[in-house]
Amino acid sequence: MACSFDLFGGYNPRLARLSILNKNEKLYHLPVVCNQCEQAYCLTVCPAKAIFRKEDGIVHIDQDRCIGCGLCARYCPIDMILMDPENKKAYKCEMCQGQPLCVEACPTGALELVTPVKTSSSPENRSNPEAKFAPDDRETN
Amino acid sequence: MIEAYTHTLLMIDLSRTAVETIPVPAPYVREFIGGKGVGAKLLHDRLPPGTDPLSPENMLMFMTGPLTATMAPAMRGCVVTKSPLTHTFLDSYFGGSFSPEIKYAGYDGIIITGRAERPVYIWIDDHRVEIRDAGHIWGKDALDSNEAIKRELSDDTIKIAGIGQAGENLVSFALICCEYNRQAGRGGAGAVMGSKNLKAVAVRGSNPVGVSDPQRFTAACKKAFKELEASPDVEALRDAGTASAVEFANETGLLPHKNYRNGTFDKASKLADKGQRKHLWMGSNACMGCPIRCSKIGAVRTGKFKGIVTDIVEYESAGLMGSNLDISDVRAVAHLVKLCDRFGMDSMSTGTVIGFAMEACERGILPSPKDVDLKFGNVAAAEHLIRAIAQRKEGLGALLAKGVRRAAEEIGNAAEDFAMHTKGLESPAWGPRGVSGMGLAYMTTDRGGCHQRGFPLAYELGGEWEDKKLDPLSTEHKAQLVASLQNHSAGTDTLVKCDFGSFGISTETYAEMLSAAVGREITARDILETGERIWSLTRMFNIAQGLDTSQDTLPKRFIKEPLPDGPAKGHRITKDDMATMLQEYYQVRGWDTKGIPTEETLARLNLTQS
Ligand code: SF4
Ligand code: SF4
Ligand code: SF4
């Protein structure tokens, strides 16, 4: 809700940059958010080089370069890229400059922002904030 | 600008396969806000007196309110139609995500009339509306048909409201399933849908819904969230849903046992939250955007009924399908309720109807079906009846599918003495003999004997309301109390709120969220006044449709038989009690001694044209 409002000035979870996955008659529900993947398929497949990673590890889309081909959305494994119905360009979760609105709006604590401890296997470009999501029961997107 | 109202109604006539949109008339919005109010006004103005609820002419409306689909917490949508069970006004509320989706698709409401030649479903994808063949889905239960439609449209994020076999077979208490575990449950809206040959309405909406003053709105929502967090009732709901009410009702002697003969059940705790926690629950569930999350979701893991995924056995079902039938195994009750959900039948009415049948059989005025022993406590018998009713099988299934009032009339033999209903709506799981105000609420609710349009018993047992001392057994102050609660309920049902949200959120905060959302100053008083206006409007509708006001009464058992147990043992609501409360109530409402709104009242409420 908070996310779609930020983007479009109105509420609609379908427009939000995160989603809630429901399974088995809603016995399970999991928030799904962009992983800011190490091997980001969205970034790899973009023919216009509109997708890039900033130093903090977050994967961004430069809408000025985006040509709206939709390849990124097609190859993201968890459908975390959306196409703007108005300008027909791609958009995704860019972590709201480090202060995610969804985390702020979440009344249950299902969403929180955590800074992972660096381990030997973690790539050097992912030492910064990243969202961790615990399963809970809201549809607050 | 993106607004909280879409100002648009989608009209679908299935007889002519005609689809059009009309603007919501501005005076309707001004006088009736949304949801229940606008629905009632449309029904009142457009439905000719005496319309058969199952005829093509009846209107089936899915209504939203100005706060539906926004960030405002605990909001829902409602179905408004004329009930085949009571032949009165019917509003039935549903949570989940179906009502927001209507708004996102661009409509404040969907109005369906006519009857399709063969089974169809409606597919609404924003402004594209398609009436599609449902021949291959007809006959499937509510959950399977939901899945089939999602598969057919290749999108499992579509939101669907649909019926099961009970709706197809015009069972008069069939419901509309608004996935998952959310239903427009009471009063037979599912049968109206079935009579239109309409299996389901599937919606996908991609438009944002806005508010007039985002900053003010966000602040008001924050306040509402805070009020919810501060409410002990909300905390109890979050912890155990409505299941904890089972013990409360048992202690206060209000829990129906054996077709309401008794008010306590010695095995009640097995049906309550403790039993459910042990046998069923795994996690919590909420309607879209609701922080209360009153639902518990789980699965039956052991015993004869293992494998079913189940929502909480909420209080009404635990009372009516459990204790009322003398069944204490909560897994068995979950199984019976799940069967009702799949067939698409109101588990409350079904419980009351089965309890009635069991008593009739024990009294020897109804023959037991072959191979089952139709008596209290028998789970197999209850299951047999559920299947028979949903499919209108055997004479008995068809008889009970008409609801307890008609069934009692047809059986004769004084069966009416223990047919538990008001105006045809089967009684809820709160026996009123120990709380007379609750009795008055059942007598006067616009859709028939219902506990959701005012729940005075909380105040009656609390002993106090607006600085007045209350005695649960006395008739004093009950008329004012009930009328005031009904006004609040109807007023906030225009938003469309969830009753549980209003346990925490104050009317002032509702008014603040509403004003910020729609860009017009609306006070708490305006909301209550709108509620009062709606209450007289639905009354006018009911009278125009032929309601005889002598039906403002209670089931005979509550009048004649003193409660045999519990703290209010020996009490009943006498004819005198009823008459006293009723006359006082009519007066508070500005209705004449027969219960008909006077000219002055209509003028005062701006209802003269109605
Ligand atoms: S959009 Fe998809 S592919 Fe791209 S980083 Fe996020 S999760 Fe990975
Ligand atoms: S839609 Fe835009 S961002 Fe996505 S792959 Fe195409 S050009 Fe790149
Ligand atoms: S309290 Fe329960 S029924 Fe009401 S909106 Fe919240 S989750 Fe839905």
Short mmCIF file of N, CA, C and O in Angstrom, two decimals, chain B residues 254 316 422 428-445 449-461 472 474 478-479 481-482 485-486 553-555 558 573 581:
data_model
loop_
_atom_site.label_atom_id
_atom_site.label_comp_id
_atom_site.label_asym_id
_atom_site.label_seq_id
_atom_site.Cartn_x
_atom_site.Cartn_y
_atom_site.Cartn_z
N LEU B 254 -25.15 -18.04 27.50
CA LEU B 254 -25.72 -17.58 26.23
C LEU B 254 -25.39 -18.53 25.07
O LEU B 254 -25.75 -18.28 23.93
N GLU B 316 -19.39 -18.25 15.92
CA GLU B 316 -20.75 -18.59 15.48
C GLU B 316 -20.82 -20.04 15.01
O GLU B 316 -21.78 -20.75 15.30
N THR B 422 -35.76 -15.21 13.29
CA THR B 422 -36.59 -14.01 13.29
C THR B 422 -36.71 -13.54 11.85
O THR B 422 -35.68 -13.39 11.17
N PRO B 428 -28.61 -16.35 15.56
CA PRO B 428 -27.17 -16.48 15.79
C PRO B 428 -26.88 -17.21 17.10
O PRO B 428 -27.80 -17.49 17.87
N ALA B 429 -25.59 -17.44 17.36
CA ALA B 429 -25.22 -18.28 18.49
C ALA B 429 -25.16 -17.53 19.82
O ALA B 429 -24.25 -17.74 20.61
N TRP B 430 -26.05 -16.59 20.03
CA TRP B 430 -26.12 -15.90 21.31
C TRP B 430 -27.56 -15.97 21.77
O TRP B 430 -28.39 -15.18 21.34
N GLY B 431 -27.87 -16.94 22.61
CA GLY B 431 -29.23 -17.04 23.14
C GLY B 431 -29.53 -15.77 23.91
O GLY B 431 -28.73 -15.37 24.75
N PRO B 432 -30.65 -15.10 23.65
CA PRO B 432 -30.88 -13.79 24.26
C PRO B 432 -31.65 -13.81 25.59
O PRO B 432 -31.93 -12.76 26.13
N ARG B 433 -31.98 -14.99 26.09
CA ARG B 433 -32.87 -14.98 27.25
C ARG B 433 -32.25 -14.33 28.49
O ARG B 433 -32.97 -13.84 29.33
N GLY B 434 -30.94 -14.31 28.55
CA GLY B 434 -30.31 -13.66 29.70
C GLY B 434 -29.91 -12.21 29.43
O GLY B 434 -29.33 -11.55 30.29
N VAL B 435 -30.17 -11.72 28.22
CA VAL B 435 -29.80 -10.35 27.85
C VAL B 435 -30.91 -9.78 26.97
O VAL B 435 -30.90 -9.94 25.75
N SER B 436 -31.84 -9.11 27.57
CA SER B 436 -33.06 -8.73 26.84
C SER B 436 -32.78 -7.76 25.69
O SER B 436 -33.45 -7.80 24.66
N GLY B 437 -31.76 -6.91 25.83
CA GLY B 437 -31.43 -5.99 24.75
C GLY B 437 -31.03 -6.74 23.49
O GLY B 437 -31.35 -6.33 22.36
N MET B 438 -30.33 -7.84 23.68
CA MET B 438 -29.95 -8.66 22.53
C MET B 438 -31.21 -9.16 21.84
O MET B 438 -31.28 -9.23 20.61
N GLY B 439 -32.22 -9.52 22.64
CA GLY B 439 -33.50 -9.95 22.08
C GLY B 439 -34.10 -8.85 21.22
O GLY B 439 -34.54 -9.08 20.10
N LEU B 440 -34.05 -7.62 21.74
CA LEU B 440 -34.61 -6.49 20.98
C LEU B 440 -33.84 -6.29 19.67
O LEU B 440 -34.42 -5.99 18.63
N ALA B 441 -32.52 -6.48 19.73
CA ALA B 441 -31.72 -6.35 18.51
C ALA B 441 -32.18 -7.37 17.46
O ALA B 441 -32.36 -7.04 16.29
N TYR B 442 -32.40 -8.61 17.89
CA TYR B 442 -32.88 -9.63 16.93
C TYR B 442 -34.25 -9.23 16.37
O TYR B 442 -34.55 -9.43 15.21
N MET B 443 -35.09 -8.68 17.24
CA MET B 443 -36.45 -8.34 16.81
C MET B 443 -36.46 -7.25 15.74
O MET B 443 -37.36 -7.19 14.92
N THR B 444 -35.47 -6.37 15.81
CA THR B 444 -35.57 -5.16 14.99
C THR B 444 -34.55 -5.04 13.87
O THR B 444 -34.57 -4.06 13.13
N THR B 445 -33.65 -6.00 13.74
CA THR B 445 -32.63 -5.85 12.70
C THR B 445 -33.24 -5.90 11.30
O THR B 445 -34.14 -6.71 11.05
N GLY B 449 -33.30 -11.69 12.29
CA GLY B 449 -32.63 -11.90 13.57
C GLY B 449 -31.13 -12.04 13.46
O GLY B 449 -30.62 -13.10 13.13
N CYS B 450 -30.43 -10.96 13.75
CA CYS B 450 -29.00 -10.95 13.50
C CYS B 450 -28.29 -10.23 14.64
O CYS B 450 -28.82 -9.30 15.23
N HIS B 451 -27.09 -10.66 14.93
CA HIS B 451 -26.34 -10.10 16.07
C HIS B 451 -25.34 -9.04 15.64
O HIS B 451 -24.64 -8.48 16.45
N GLN B 452 -25.25 -8.79 14.33
CA GLN B 452 -24.15 -7.95 13.85
C GLN B 452 -24.52 -6.50 13.59
O GLN B 452 -23.70 -5.73 13.15
N ARG B 453 -25.76 -6.13 13.80
CA ARG B 453 -26.15 -4.75 13.55
C ARG B 453 -26.34 -4.00 14.86
O ARG B 453 -27.10 -3.07 14.96
N GLY B 454 -25.63 -4.44 15.84
CA GLY B 454 -25.79 -3.92 17.19
C GLY B 454 -25.63 -5.09 18.11
O GLY B 454 -26.30 -6.11 17.94
N PHE B 455 -24.69 -4.98 19.04
CA PHE B 455 -24.37 -6.12 19.90
C PHE B 455 -24.46 -5.64 21.35
O PHE B 455 -23.46 -5.49 22.04
N PRO B 456 -25.72 -5.36 21.79
CA PRO B 456 -25.89 -4.73 23.11
C PRO B 456 -25.39 -5.57 24.27
O PRO B 456 -25.12 -5.03 25.32
N LEU B 457 -25.25 -6.87 24.06
CA LEU B 457 -24.99 -7.71 25.24
C LEU B 457 -23.67 -7.36 25.91
O LEU B 457 -23.52 -7.51 27.12
N ALA B 458 -22.72 -6.85 25.13
CA ALA B 458 -21.45 -6.46 25.73
C ALA B 458 -21.68 -5.39 26.79
O ALA B 458 -21.08 -5.43 27.86
N TYR B 459 -22.58 -4.44 26.50
CA TYR B 459 -22.89 -3.39 27.48
C TYR B 459 -23.79 -3.92 28.58
O TYR B 459 -23.67 -3.55 29.74
N GLU B 460 -24.71 -4.78 28.19
CA GLU B 460 -25.66 -5.29 29.18
C GLU B 460 -24.94 -6.07 30.28
O GLU B 460 -25.21 -5.93 31.45
N LEU B 461 -23.98 -6.91 29.84
CA LEU B 461 -23.25 -7.68 30.84
C LEU B 461 -22.21 -6.82 31.55
O LEU B 461 -21.86 -7.07 32.69
N PRO B 472 -28.94 -6.68 32.78
CA PRO B 472 -29.14 -7.48 31.56
C PRO B 472 -30.57 -8.02 31.42
O PRO B 472 -31.06 -8.17 30.30
N SER B 474 -33.42 -6.66 32.67
CA SER B 474 -34.50 -5.68 32.63
C SER B 474 -34.65 -5.10 31.21
O SER B 474 -33.79 -5.26 30.35
N LYS B 478 -33.01 -0.27 27.08
CA LYS B 478 -32.58 -1.17 26.01
C LYS B 478 -32.93 -0.60 24.63
O LYS B 478 -32.19 -0.77 23.68
N ALA B 479 -34.07 0.10 24.56
CA ALA B 479 -34.47 0.66 23.26
C ALA B 479 -33.45 1.68 22.77
O ALA B 479 -33.00 1.62 21.62
N LEU B 481 -30.34 2.00 23.74
CA LEU B 481 -29.07 1.32 23.51
C LEU B 481 -29.04 0.66 22.13
O LEU B 481 -28.13 0.86 21.33
N VAL B 482 -30.08 -0.12 21.85
CA VAL B 482 -30.11 -0.87 20.59
C VAL B 482 -30.15 0.09 19.39
O VAL B 482 -29.38 -0.06 18.43
N LEU B 485 -26.74 1.69 18.87
CA LEU B 485 -25.75 0.77 18.29
C LEU B 485 -26.05 0.49 16.82
O LEU B 485 -25.14 0.39 15.99
N GLN B 486 -27.33 0.37 16.51
CA GLN B 486 -27.69 0.13 15.10
C GLN B 486 -27.30 1.31 14.22
O GLN B 486 -26.82 1.12 13.10
N THR B 553 -40.37 -9.88 16.17
CA THR B 553 -40.61 -10.74 17.33
C THR B 553 -39.44 -11.71 17.51
O THR B 553 -38.44 -11.61 16.80
N LEU B 554 -39.58 -12.63 18.47
CA LEU B 554 -38.52 -13.59 18.74
C LEU B 554 -39.02 -15.01 18.50
O LEU B 554 -40.24 -15.25 18.50
N PRO B 555 -38.12 -15.94 18.34
CA PRO B 555 -38.54 -17.34 18.26
C PRO B 555 -39.30 -17.73 19.53
O PRO B 555 -38.97 -17.24 20.61
N PHE B 558 -37.65 -18.59 22.98
CA PHE B 558 -37.10 -17.52 23.84
C PHE B 558 -38.21 -16.80 24.63
O PHE B 558 -37.96 -16.19 25.64
N ILE B 573 -37.85 -13.97 27.71
CA ILE B 573 -38.27 -12.63 27.33
C ILE B 573 -39.78 -12.71 27.06
O ILE B 573 -40.20 -13.26 26.04
N MET B 581 -40.29 -3.01 25.20
CA MET B 581 -39.07 -2.58 24.51
C MET B 581 -39.37 -2.09 23.10
O MET B 581 -38.82 -1.10 22.64
#
